């Protein structure tokens, strides 16, 4: 059973100047353990696809199933809990919470899920797994380099042991060397931990890491 | 607890902004509580000054505005109750004592060249001890005419029993000095001279009419029955007299001072509303600045109500700290303002002595100020918190 399934999914944004079709009858099935790249020119619907996969948005029509849950008819609370329990996000801008220390950022989704504190050990374990030294645990995100921040973001995404990682240009804000290190980390998580990874990128070199690539053009799978 | 911790951290992150919001609440709470306390203190003071003559019914000639209370400037008309009506009142009020009161004014010489117009009250000699207490000296006796001088008048002109004063051009010995009576529903002799009625009539001339009649009921329970009996007997065909008792007067004063207190608290309320607008502004800025952060929290699994709660915690913390500091400060400032108010309102009198300005109502005003401070803070924080909770994660994260 696919971990992500799109059946004839369309997304239309109604605008005063006329409707904009971001996704047009897309069919996708992603199996557990796959490393998938989503590529396409700007405006091709990559972000919309990723948002719907991440249950941050809902389709206008069609059926989306995420980790066995059909998202049609779900309310905001259901979608939020689906994100919390099944999906790990890695953003281009890292999006760490500046109020929190490194380890607290990783602990955050764990506390959201468990509704209590005491997840520090798990947070530290994941941070070590992504290569963050213990000396950095109490630092604030702003005190780390871009590469380190992205590692922390990956640790945060992995903390709740999600069914898949959604990565939105995770190397877009990093130099090539750091970008390669981050890709190696994601590759390792995919191969060794069996994590499903779906990654949006513009960089054709990333295809080396992927099992397959979904190419979008004008909202359709090419 | 995590969202509470977020709220605390965010307030600390912008501590100057938070401190300014707290100061706004502190000022608002102080304004409400201390102005309320001041109004309450004045109220208490007036109730203290007004002599409790709860067992007294006062009858005055009927005026166009109807029965109010003695001393109401709107009733200052030159009218009197004829002697035959006084006898009717006496019969209606029987067995309670009926005391006709004569009131006039004349120039009085106090000695050492000091003189001035003074109120002169005429009462039957045997009625005087029933109505008035002596501070020193003795009551005038039937065959030994003498005047009783009000306590403030005596203090101002240094008059003691045995002194001679001249009323008009007639000299009279001072038999005694009256005890302080305060502002009463019937007569107010503290600045007046009380003389026996026969002396009064020989001095001013007798016209068989009285500007006021007092009925000493003795038992408060019977006041309404006595009032009804007088009304039924005298005012059966037309309104000839107005009948009231000191409870009416106290009620009217209480109403007036409650309105003053409400007005003062209202002014305090406005300053707290200004503080609430400041909190709304601060919270709104906080939400605007943290839109992206809110988007990240929501995308990672924070529910709408959790985001709402986080911002409400911030507003509550601001309101709570401001209200606690404001409550303590207003206890101090309210006490000082009340002391000052008592000082101003009782200058030159002994009414304010041993007078406590703090009572349960004062504590109530502090509690009310604090509760209002917290409530307005939460109310002010609600709209920005609701805006934050309704943000779609995708849209929020798109913000720069």
PDB file of N, CA, C and O in Angstrom, chain A residues 76 83, chain B residues 287-288 290-295 298 304 307 311 384-397 399:
ATOM      1  N   UNK A  76      -9.550  20.929  10.210  1.00  0.00           N
ATOM      2  CA  UNK A  76      -8.202  21.457  10.450  1.00  0.00           C
ATOM      3  C   UNK A  76      -7.474  20.665  11.537  1.00  0.00           C
ATOM      4  O   UNK A  76      -6.273  20.401  11.421  1.00  0.00           O
ATOM      5  N   UNK A  83      -0.297  15.670  10.194  1.00  0.00           N
ATOM      6  CA  UNK A  83       1.058  16.222   9.983  1.00  0.00           C
ATOM      7  C   UNK A  83       1.963  15.847  11.151  1.00  0.00           C
ATOM      8  O   UNK A  83       3.101  15.418  10.973  1.00  0.00           O
TER       9      UNK A  83
ATOM     10  N   UNK B 287       1.974  39.170  16.950  1.00  0.00           N
ATOM     11  CA  UNK B 287       1.441  38.190  15.987  1.00  0.00           C
ATOM     12  C   UNK B 287       2.012  38.459  14.596  1.00  0.00           C
ATOM     13  O   UNK B 287       2.464  37.548  13.902  1.00  0.00           O
ATOM     14  N   UNK B 288       2.028  39.742  14.216  1.00  0.00           N
ATOM     15  CA  UNK B 288       2.518  40.108  12.878  1.00  0.00           C
ATOM     16  C   UNK B 288       3.986  39.704  12.711  1.00  0.00           C
ATOM     17  O   UNK B 288       4.383  39.164  11.684  1.00  0.00           O
ATOM     18  N   UNK B 290       5.526  37.390  14.238  1.00  0.00           N
ATOM     19  CA  UNK B 290       5.767  35.952  14.404  1.00  0.00           C
ATOM     20  C   UNK B 290       4.916  35.098  13.476  1.00  0.00           C
ATOM     21  O   UNK B 290       4.772  33.891  13.708  1.00  0.00           O
ATOM     22  N   UNK B 291       4.385  35.718  12.420  1.00  0.00           N
ATOM     23  CA  UNK B 291       3.509  34.962  11.520  1.00  0.00           C
ATOM     24  C   UNK B 291       4.207  33.700  11.006  1.00  0.00           C
ATOM     25  O   UNK B 291       3.663  32.594  11.030  1.00  0.00           O
ATOM     26  N   UNK B 292       5.464  33.859  10.574  1.00  0.00           N
ATOM     27  CA  UNK B 292       6.197  32.731  10.014  1.00  0.00           C
ATOM     28  C   UNK B 292       6.394  31.634  11.070  1.00  0.00           C
ATOM     29  O   UNK B 292       6.221  30.443  10.795  1.00  0.00           O
ATOM     30  N   UNK B 293       6.746  32.103  12.278  1.00  0.00           N
ATOM     31  CA  UNK B 293       6.947  31.175  13.398  1.00  0.00           C
ATOM     32  C   UNK B 293       5.647  30.410  13.702  1.00  0.00           C
ATOM     33  O   UNK B 293       5.675  29.201  13.967  1.00  0.00           O
ATOM     34  N   UNK B 294       4.531  31.139  13.644  1.00  0.00           N
ATOM     35  CA  UNK B 294       3.230  30.503  13.892  1.00  0.00           C
ATOM     36  C   UNK B 294       2.965  29.457  12.812  1.00  0.00           C
ATOM     37  O   UNK B 294       2.508  28.345  13.085  1.00  0.00           O
ATOM     38  N   UNK B 295       3.310  29.817  11.574  1.00  0.00           N
ATOM     39  CA  UNK B 295       3.142  28.877  10.464  1.00  0.00           C
ATOM     40  C   UNK B 295       3.952  27.609  10.688  1.00  0.00           C
ATOM     41  O   UNK B 295       3.467  26.493  10.452  1.00  0.00           O
ATOM     42  N   UNK B 298       2.363  25.533  13.410  1.00  0.00           N
ATOM     43  CA  UNK B 298       1.150  24.868  12.913  1.00  0.00           C
ATOM     44  C   UNK B 298       1.528  23.710  11.989  1.00  0.00           C
ATOM     45  O   UNK B 298       0.919  22.649  12.033  1.00  0.00           O
ATOM     46  N   UNK B 304      -4.946  24.820  16.324  1.00  0.00           N
ATOM     47  CA  UNK B 304      -5.367  26.228  16.367  1.00  0.00           C
ATOM     48  C   UNK B 304      -5.554  26.703  17.809  1.00  0.00           C
ATOM     49  O   UNK B 304      -5.135  27.785  18.184  1.00  0.00           O
ATOM     50  N   UNK B 307      -2.317  27.528  19.588  1.00  0.00           N
ATOM     51  CA  UNK B 307      -1.753  28.837  19.207  1.00  0.00           C
ATOM     52  C   UNK B 307      -2.539  29.943  19.902  1.00  0.00           C
ATOM     53  O   UNK B 307      -1.964  30.898  20.447  1.00  0.00           O
ATOM     54  N   UNK B 311      -1.025  32.821  22.803  1.00  0.00           N
ATOM     55  CA  UNK B 311      -1.111  34.285  22.795  1.00  0.00           C
ATOM     56  C   UNK B 311      -1.969  34.791  23.950  1.00  0.00           C
ATOM     57  O   UNK B 311      -1.695  35.854  24.504  1.00  0.00           O
ATOM     58  N   UNK B 384      -5.985  39.495  18.591  1.00  0.00           N
ATOM     59  CA  UNK B 384      -4.742  39.084  17.927  1.00  0.00           C
ATOM     60  C   UNK B 384      -4.495  37.574  18.041  1.00  0.00           C
ATOM     61  O   UNK B 384      -4.016  36.951  17.090  1.00  0.00           O
ATOM     62  N   UNK B 385      -4.841  36.996  19.205  1.00  0.00           N
ATOM     63  CA  UNK B 385      -4.637  35.557  19.388  1.00  0.00           C
ATOM     64  C   UNK B 385      -5.508  34.771  18.414  1.00  0.00           C
ATOM     65  O   UNK B 385      -5.064  33.777  17.824  1.00  0.00           O
ATOM     66  N   UNK B 386      -6.720  35.255  18.229  1.00  0.00           N
ATOM     67  CA  UNK B 386      -7.639  34.564  17.314  1.00  0.00           C
ATOM     68  C   UNK B 386      -7.120  34.672  15.881  1.00  0.00           C
ATOM     69  O   UNK B 386      -7.123  33.694  15.129  1.00  0.00           O
ATOM     70  N   UNK B 387      -6.623  35.865  15.528  1.00  0.00           N
ATOM     71  CA  UNK B 387      -6.045  36.057  14.183  1.00  0.00           C
ATOM     72  C   UNK B 387      -4.908  35.053  13.974  1.00  0.00           C
ATOM     73  O   UNK B 387      -4.816  34.391  12.937  1.00  0.00           O
ATOM     74  N   UNK B 388      -4.043  34.944  15.001  1.00  0.00           N
ATOM     75  CA  UNK B 388      -2.884  34.043  14.894  1.00  0.00           C
ATOM     76  C   UNK B 388      -3.341  32.604  14.701  1.00  0.00           C
ATOM     77  O   UNK B 388      -2.784  31.863  13.879  1.00  0.00           O
ATOM     78  N   UNK B 389      -4.380  32.215  15.457  1.00  0.00           N
ATOM     79  CA  UNK B 389      -4.813  30.818  15.413  1.00  0.00           C
ATOM     80  C   UNK B 389      -5.479  30.469  14.084  1.00  0.00           C
ATOM     81  O   UNK B 389      -5.513  29.310  13.695  1.00  0.00           O
ATOM     82  N   UNK B 390      -6.015  31.486  13.414  1.00  0.00           N
ATOM     83  CA  UNK B 390      -6.727  31.213  12.165  1.00  0.00           C
ATOM     84  C   UNK B 390      -5.826  31.228  10.931  1.00  0.00           C
ATOM     85  O   UNK B 390      -6.271  30.974   9.826  1.00  0.00           O
ATOM     86  N   UNK B 391      -4.536  31.563  11.141  1.00  0.00           N
ATOM     87  CA  UNK B 391      -3.632  31.622   9.993  1.00  0.00           C
ATOM     88  C   UNK B 391      -3.446  30.238   9.373  1.00  0.00           C
ATOM     89  O   UNK B 391      -3.241  29.259  10.099  1.00  0.00           O
ATOM     90  N   UNK B 392      -3.524  30.188   8.052  1.00  0.00           N
ATOM     91  CA  UNK B 392      -3.227  28.927   7.369  1.00  0.00           C
ATOM     92  C   UNK B 392      -1.713  28.758   7.371  1.00  0.00           C
ATOM     93  O   UNK B 392      -0.988  29.705   7.049  1.00  0.00           O
ATOM     94  N   UNK B 393      -1.203  27.566   7.758  1.00  0.00           N
ATOM     95  CA  UNK B 393       0.251  27.384   7.871  1.00  0.00           C
ATOM     96  C   UNK B 393       1.000  27.776   6.596  1.00  0.00           C
ATOM     97  O   UNK B 393       2.060  28.406   6.664  1.00  0.00           O
ATOM     98  N   UNK B 394       0.438  27.394   5.447  1.00  0.00           N
ATOM     99  CA  UNK B 394       1.136  27.687   4.175  1.00  0.00           C
ATOM    100  C   UNK B 394       1.269  29.184   3.979  1.00  0.00           C
ATOM    101  O   UNK B 394       2.351  29.695   3.658  1.00  0.00           O
ATOM    102  N   UNK B 395       0.163  29.906   4.194  1.00  0.00           N
ATOM    103  CA  UNK B 395       0.198  31.366   4.009  1.00  0.00           C
ATOM    104  C   UNK B 395       1.142  32.006   5.024  1.00  0.00           C
ATOM    105  O   UNK B 395       1.880  32.940   4.699  1.00  0.00           O
ATOM    106  N   UNK B 396       1.099  31.505   6.272  1.00  0.00           N
ATOM    107  CA  UNK B 396       1.922  32.098   7.330  1.00  0.00           C
ATOM    108  C   UNK B 396       3.401  31.922   7.025  1.00  0.00           C
ATOM    109  O   UNK B 396       4.197  32.844   7.192  1.00  0.00           O
ATOM    110  N   UNK B 397       3.765  30.737   6.523  1.00  0.00           N
ATOM    111  CA  UNK B 397       5.192  30.477   6.269  1.00  0.00           C
ATOM    112  C   UNK B 397       5.703  31.227   5.049  1.00  0.00           C
ATOM    113  O   UNK B 397       6.895  31.390   4.867  1.00  0.00           O
ATOM    114  N   UNK B 399       5.174  34.324   4.558  1.00  0.00           N
ATOM    115  CA  UNK B 399       5.510  35.695   4.964  1.00  0.00           C
ATOM    116  C   UNK B 399       7.004  35.819   5.197  1.00  0.00           C
ATOM    117  O   UNK B 399       7.634  34.935   5.734  1.00  0.00           O
TER     118      UNK B 399
END
